Amino acid sequence: MTITIDRRRFIQSAAAGSAIAAAGAIFPGISFGAWPKVAGNTGVVSWQKTPCRFCGTGCGVLVGVVDGRAVAVKGDPNCSVNKGLCCMKGYHSVQALYGTDRITTAKIRKNGEMVEVPIQEALDLVAAKLKETRDKHGKDSVAIYGSGQWTIPDGYVASKLFKGCLSTNNVEANARLCMASAVTGFMTSFGIDEPMGCYEDIDHANVFITWGNNMAEMHPVLFSRMLANRKRRTNVKIIDFATRLTRTSQAADTSILFRPQTDLAVANAICHEIIANDWVNWNFVNEHVSFHKGKTNIGYGTEDHFAFTDQDEAISFEEYKKFLADYTPERVEKISGVPAKDIKYMAALYGDPALKVTSFWCMGMNQHTRGTWINNLVYNIHLLVGKISTPGNSPFSLTGQPSACGTVREVGTLTHGLPHGVVMNEHDRQMAAEIWEVPVANIDPKPTYHTVEMFRALDRGDIKFIWIQVTNPMVTMPNLKRYREGAKKDDRFIVVSDVYPTPTTDVADVILPSAFWIEKEGMFGNSERRTQHFAEIVKPPGEAMSDTWQIIEVARRLGFEKQFPWSKEDYIEKIWEEYRKFHAGPKHEMASYQVLRARSGVQWPFVNGKETRWRFNPQYDPACTNGKDFDFYGKKDNRAWIWARPYEPAAESPDSEYPFWLNTGRVIEHWHTGSLTRRIPVLHNAVPSGYVEMHPEDAAQLGVVNGEKVRIISRRGEIVMPAQINGRGVPPRNMVFVPFFDESYLINEVTLDAFCPISKQPDYKKCAVRLEKA
Amino acid sequence: MMEKKGSEKWAKAVPGLLALSFLGLLLVTGREARSVEGLDNFDHQGKKLYEAGEATPEIYLSADSGDRNLASFYELRQYPGSPPRIPHKVDLSFSGNETDCLSCHAKGGYSPEFGKFVPVTPHPENSLCYQCHVPLTEEKPFVASDWQSIEPPRLGRSFLSSSPPTVPHSLQLRENCIACHTGPGAVAEIRVAHASRGNCRQCHVPAVQTDELREFQRK
């Protein structure tokens, strides 16, 4: 595609270029960004609210608009999430609208070449190909793969079309790679998804324990709220419990390192200590907790068609205590490398009745082959001491995408999910069929493929048509090579809706131009059950269209006008009001469209005009009905469940042939696969490329210095990238860390597609590699 | 949307005295809108400002730096009001904690390392500096950008011929006026000669010309 710049702009940028050159001569190493200015602007900006486009914190931002262009950002002081403060990604988010390689027209593959076509023609082809594939290969040969960046209406219409109309449960989202273990953790421990607490816990807690979570970089706005609390109040501590030293470790009061995967053993040892010292809150445990165990030796899912169903068995407290006997701090020290005294220290913090404790975690615990278990185990700790559902006492699962909660978890855009409940449940299917106005027989009671298996099915040929919206699986899938080669196979048809070219659009047969973020109306849902509406603030470029409307267009071409009757003027409002019916009732009541429009986010359950800040606590939660001080109404026995879950090793651990752990993750400057943040000049110029973080002694042994190339080799693939030594993060010996945002260093060609058998979420944090100097 | 465009035009059209009454209107409505939950952290009384003024050593109020001007100030920003880039090298292990950035940027003063007077942060209560501020390690863009900024606020806009000029920018994260407007690290064009008076907002009122949050209605 060629880029047209009008002459005047060209002259301006040329002039700016020479100014940069001149400034560079005076201040070597400094580039001055002299941007052209919106013509005729008097400095008067109109500000409109939206949630930030990036992580799951869900900061309220105000976007400044001049002449139909987004020109500035400030934090929304009326949003309780961030109270007017953003991070570098939020402040510069609007620059992501203006990369010159925006996809503004539809493209289809003709004789191997991508050619531009009118979007209506492309949508005709998508509908025709979907129908043809379905007719020829059956209903489960077509799939849609979205993400936690889908707005709530995007996910809702995707589910309605595929599950309700096309009768296939081939609906997944990249939140499977990100949040699935959090969901199964909540479901198994509480029977209902999403955190009981809220960000206000930060203003009440005395102790923060971050579990494998570099919050300083990944959730900076919440982390700085913790720091501000530590400064303002006495008796506030931050404990960083991690596998490598990060900026969070630097800011924490104490940093405790554990060997990968052994968080399972340490969590059990903490519970062992709590019981051994009788720090158990017996009133709470006797009233509100029941004890359970599940299957063990549950596998890793690395083989195709892997299946696993857990089976719970009630146990007594005595049996649970006996199970914990293996996890004395001294024994766990040997497994985990965490000194027994540090385990006892953490147990004492959780156990001290005078301290309010909040635990935070995100990908470290979720991207884990025992992700469901480690979620359960941290809940165990909080439940034993009764530190839950009260201000400051909160086991808090953070999210990484703006609407992983709102769209994927609440709308249920996973193979087993429905907007309310699951496809396996007859009552839930009936409810969906009624609201969707489809025969109940349309909804298949059997889940099909979770994400990894969906891409395996694409490789095998069980799936022939896949529509990928708002995500970049050709960067993010573990064991990537297999899935890329699968997607490229001859009779696979790949539709990709996106805003910029990515390695995923590279494998597409049709590329649909999407409206980005504030170029369309929608809602996100953040980590603390907050639904956040945003209006269309600026116009989408060219023929770009919202993902919701793309799906509606295709649905109508397939003959589902009745289910998708809305007009462009008010479809978001109509979809919201239809979707809201699924959540009626005090456990999940959602605010009306009008309320969402008016406020900077509203927390559900939203009952009688009131938000619910702490669930399961009758002082705050109107769904509590048992007359006691807590009501864990998610489970049939009205109790929260403590699980006996053992330590089991990782799917692949270092050995003599592959002696290093490979850990992957993120940096503050970039978000997800970087397709947006790398187009934000400030962020790209701060961290322009991927790198491999090494321990200085490992680097010395290998003979590499900062910036020299290292080859990272696993059983799946290899990659060569520059080393970073003593940078912002320092892994322990025999571990390397690689951020995955850079599409020119596809680290996922090296990672392993092992997953948690319960959540089916892959473990991106642990596999074995060896290193060579390249 | 209609309402917004209308009032924008209105704001551009009213000159002189009319603008003063319009400003009054803005302030009144602004105040009403601000009495909502969540704004309680804002320092309406200027206590923080006053105390910061008190604590500033006399020498910082009069010394001269000579090289920081509005052009270089805005060149570090993507738009007026954005967090500036870090215009100097930082260590690879840059941690941004208090012993690093704030050791210079909390109180300012002369830095022999950089040969300059150091600008003072207007929000020292925020100590996770790298949350918003990034260094520059590479000058080439990933792809070109069609970004356009806006004109920075005009200086010296008094509503009466001799009245104190208004504050033309939002005070969010910039509640401490003296950080940028006084002392040797201040920006030359906006440095004031009477900083010792301390209570800036006794005379200078915030008059940011925006259509604040008109598109939607707050409860």
GROMACS .gro file of N, CA, C and O in nm, chain A residues 623-663:
model
  164
  623ALA      N    1  -2.675  -0.950   4.735
  623ALA     CA    2  -2.710  -1.090   4.702
  623ALA      C    3  -2.694  -1.182   4.823
  623ALA      O    4  -2.733  -1.299   4.817
  624CYS      N    5  -2.635  -1.134   4.932
  624CYS     CA    6  -2.619  -1.217   5.053
  624CYS      C    7  -2.753  -1.230   5.124
  624CYS      O    8  -2.816  -1.129   5.157
  625THR      N    9  -2.795  -1.354   5.149
  625THR     CA   10  -2.929  -1.372   5.208
  625THR      C   11  -2.929  -1.463   5.328
  625THR      O   12  -3.033  -1.489   5.386
  626ASN      N   13  -2.812  -1.519   5.369
  626ASN     CA   14  -2.815  -1.622   5.472
  626ASN      C   15  -2.818  -1.567   5.615
  626ASN      O   16  -2.816  -1.643   5.711
  627GLY      N   17  -2.813  -1.434   5.628
  627GLY     CA   18  -2.820  -1.374   5.761
  627GLY      C   19  -2.692  -1.385   5.841
  627GLY      O   20  -2.687  -1.346   5.957
  628LYS      N   21  -2.586  -1.436   5.781
  628LYS     CA   22  -2.458  -1.447   5.853
  628LYS      C   23  -2.365  -1.333   5.813
  628LYS      O   24  -2.402  -1.247   5.732
  629ASP      N   25  -2.242  -1.336   5.868
  629ASP     CA   26  -2.150  -1.226   5.836
  629ASP      C   27  -2.089  -1.237   5.697
  629ASP      O   28  -2.036  -1.139   5.643
  630PHE      N   29  -2.095  -1.357   5.636
  630PHE     CA   30  -2.056  -1.372   5.497
  630PHE      C   31  -2.152  -1.471   5.431
  630PHE      O   32  -2.210  -1.555   5.501
  631ASP      N   33  -2.168  -1.460   5.300
  631ASP     CA   34  -2.249  -1.557   5.229
  631ASP      C   35  -2.179  -1.591   5.097
  631ASP      O   36  -2.182  -1.512   5.002
  632PHE      N   37  -2.114  -1.707   5.095
  632PHE     CA   38  -2.048  -1.749   4.970
  632PHE      C   39  -2.150  -1.824   4.886
  632PHE      O   40  -2.152  -1.947   4.881
  633TYR      N   41  -2.234  -1.746   4.820
  633TYR     CA   42  -2.352  -1.802   4.754
  633TYR      C   43  -2.322  -1.868   4.620
  633TYR      O   44  -2.411  -1.922   4.558
  634GLY      N   45  -2.197  -1.861   4.576
  634GLY     CA   46  -2.165  -1.921   4.446
  634GLY      C   47  -2.174  -2.073   4.448
  634GLY      O   48  -2.213  -2.137   4.350
  635LYS      N   49  -2.137  -2.134   4.561
  635LYS     CA   50  -2.137  -2.279   4.573
  635LYS      C   51  -2.268  -2.326   4.637
  635LYS      O   52  -2.325  -2.257   4.723
  636LYS      N   53  -2.310  -2.445   4.600
  636LYS     CA   54  -2.437  -2.498   4.651
  636LYS      C   55  -2.438  -2.511   4.802
  636LYS      O   56  -2.541  -2.497   4.867
  637ASP      N   57  -2.320  -2.541   4.863
  637ASP     CA   58  -2.317  -2.555   5.009
  637ASP      C   59  -2.298  -2.421   5.080
  637ASP      O   60  -2.275  -2.416   5.201
  638ASN      N   61  -2.310  -2.310   5.001
  638ASN     CA   62  -2.294  -2.176   5.056
  638ASN      C   63  -2.162  -2.156   5.129
  638ASN      O   64  -2.154  -2.082   5.227
  639ARG      N   65  -2.060  -2.227   5.084
  639ARG     CA   66  -1.930  -2.215   5.146
  639ARG      C   67  -1.824  -2.191   5.038
  639ARG      O   68  -1.844  -2.227   4.922
  640ALA      N   69  -1.714  -2.132   5.079
  640ALA     CA   70  -1.599  -2.124   4.991
  640ALA      C   71  -1.519  -2.252   5.010
  640ALA      O   72  -1.515  -2.308   5.120
  641TRP      N   73  -1.458  -2.299   4.902
  641TRP     CA   74  -1.393  -2.430   4.906
  641TRP      C   75  -1.241  -2.418   4.919
  641TRP      O   76  -1.177  -2.350   4.839
  642ILE      N   77  -1.188  -2.487   5.018
  642ILE     CA   78  -1.042  -2.502   5.028
  642ILE      C   79  -1.006  -2.633   4.960
  642ILE      O   80  -1.071  -2.735   4.984
  643TRP      N   81  -0.904  -2.626   4.874
  643TRP     CA   82  -0.866  -2.743   4.795
  643TRP      C   83  -0.730  -2.797   4.838
  643TRP      O   84  -0.634  -2.719   4.850
  644ALA      N   85  -0.722  -2.927   4.857
  644ALA     CA   86  -0.592  -2.991   4.875
  644ALA      C   87  -0.534  -3.014   4.736
  644ALA      O   88  -0.582  -3.099   4.662
  645ARG      N   89  -0.436  -2.931   4.699
  645ARG     CA   90  -0.374  -2.943   4.566
  645ARG      C   91  -0.224  -2.958   4.588
  645ARG      O   92  -0.161  -2.871   4.650
  646PRO      N   93  -0.166  -3.064   4.538
  646PRO     CA   94  -0.024  -3.089   4.566
  646PRO      C   95   0.069  -3.007   4.475
  646PRO      O   96   0.024  -2.946   4.379
  647TYR      N   97   0.196  -3.010   4.508
  647TYR     CA   98   0.298  -2.960   4.416
  647TYR      C   99   0.324  -3.067   4.311
  647TYR      O  100   0.346  -3.183   4.345
  648GLU      N  101   0.315  -3.032   4.184
  648GLU     CA  102   0.360  -3.121   4.077
  648GLU      C  103   0.454  -3.042   3.988
  648GLU      O  104   0.435  -2.922   3.970
  649PRO      N  105   0.555  -3.109   3.930
  649PRO     CA  106   0.656  -3.034   3.855
  649PRO      C  107   0.602  -2.975   3.726
  649PRO      O  108   0.491  -3.008   3.682
  650ALA      N  109   0.681  -2.887   3.664
  650ALA     CA  110   0.642  -2.825   3.537
  650ALA      C  111   0.643  -2.930   3.426
  650ALA      O  112   0.700  -3.039   3.441
  651ALA      N  113   0.580  -2.896   3.313
  651ALA     CA  114   0.573  -2.989   3.200
  651ALA      C  115   0.712  -3.020   3.146
  651ALA      O  116   0.741  -3.130   3.103
  652GLU      N  117   0.799  -2.920   3.149
  652GLU     CA  118   0.935  -2.938   3.100
  652GLU      C  119   1.027  -2.859   3.192
  652GLU      O  120   1.007  -2.739   3.210
  653SER      N  121   1.121  -2.926   3.253
  653SER     CA  122   1.214  -2.857   3.343
  653SER      C  123   1.354  -2.868   3.283
  653SER      O  124   1.381  -2.957   3.203
  654PRO      N  125   1.443  -2.774   3.319
  654PRO     CA  126   1.579  -2.780   3.266
  654PRO      C  127   1.646  -2.914   3.298
  654PRO      O  128   1.622  -2.975   3.402
  655ASP      N  129   1.728  -2.962   3.203
  655ASP     CA  130   1.804  -3.084   3.225
  655ASP      C  131   1.945  -3.059   3.171
  655ASP      O  132   1.980  -2.946   3.138
  656SER      N  133   2.023  -3.166   3.158
  656SER     CA  134   2.161  -3.141   3.117
  656SER      C  135   2.170  -3.092   2.972
  656SER      O  136   2.258  -3.016   2.936
  657GLU      N  137   2.072  -3.130   2.890
  657GLU     CA  138   2.076  -3.089   2.750
  657GLU      C  139   2.023  -2.946   2.731
  657GLU      O  140   2.076  -2.868   2.651
  658TYR      N  141   1.916  -2.917   2.803
  658TYR     CA  142   1.855  -2.783   2.796
  658TYR      C  143   1.854  -2.727   2.939
  658TYR      O  144   1.756  -2.739   3.010
  659PRO      N  145   1.966  -2.665   2.981
  659PRO     CA  146   1.983  -2.637   3.124
  659PRO      C  147   1.918  -2.508   3.176
  659PRO      O  148   1.927  -2.480   3.294
  660PHE      N  149   1.853  -2.429   3.089
  660PHE     CA  150   1.797  -2.301   3.135
  660PHE      C  151   1.644  -2.303   3.134
  660PHE      O  152   1.581  -2.362   3.046
  661TRP      N  153   1.585  -2.233   3.232
  661TRP     CA  154   1.443  -2.201   3.225
  661TRP      C  155   1.425  -2.087   3.126
  661TRP      O  156   1.503  -1.991   3.127
  662LEU      N  157   1.323  -2.093   3.043
  662LEU     CA  158   1.282  -1.977   2.964
  662LEU      C  159   1.152  -1.923   3.021
  662LEU      O  160   1.053  -1.994   3.034
  663ASN      N  161   1.155  -1.795   3.054
  663ASN     CA  162   1.040  -1.726   3.111
  663ASN      C  163   1.006  -1.613   3.014
  663ASN      O  164   1.096  -1.545   2.966
   0.00000   0.00000   0.00000
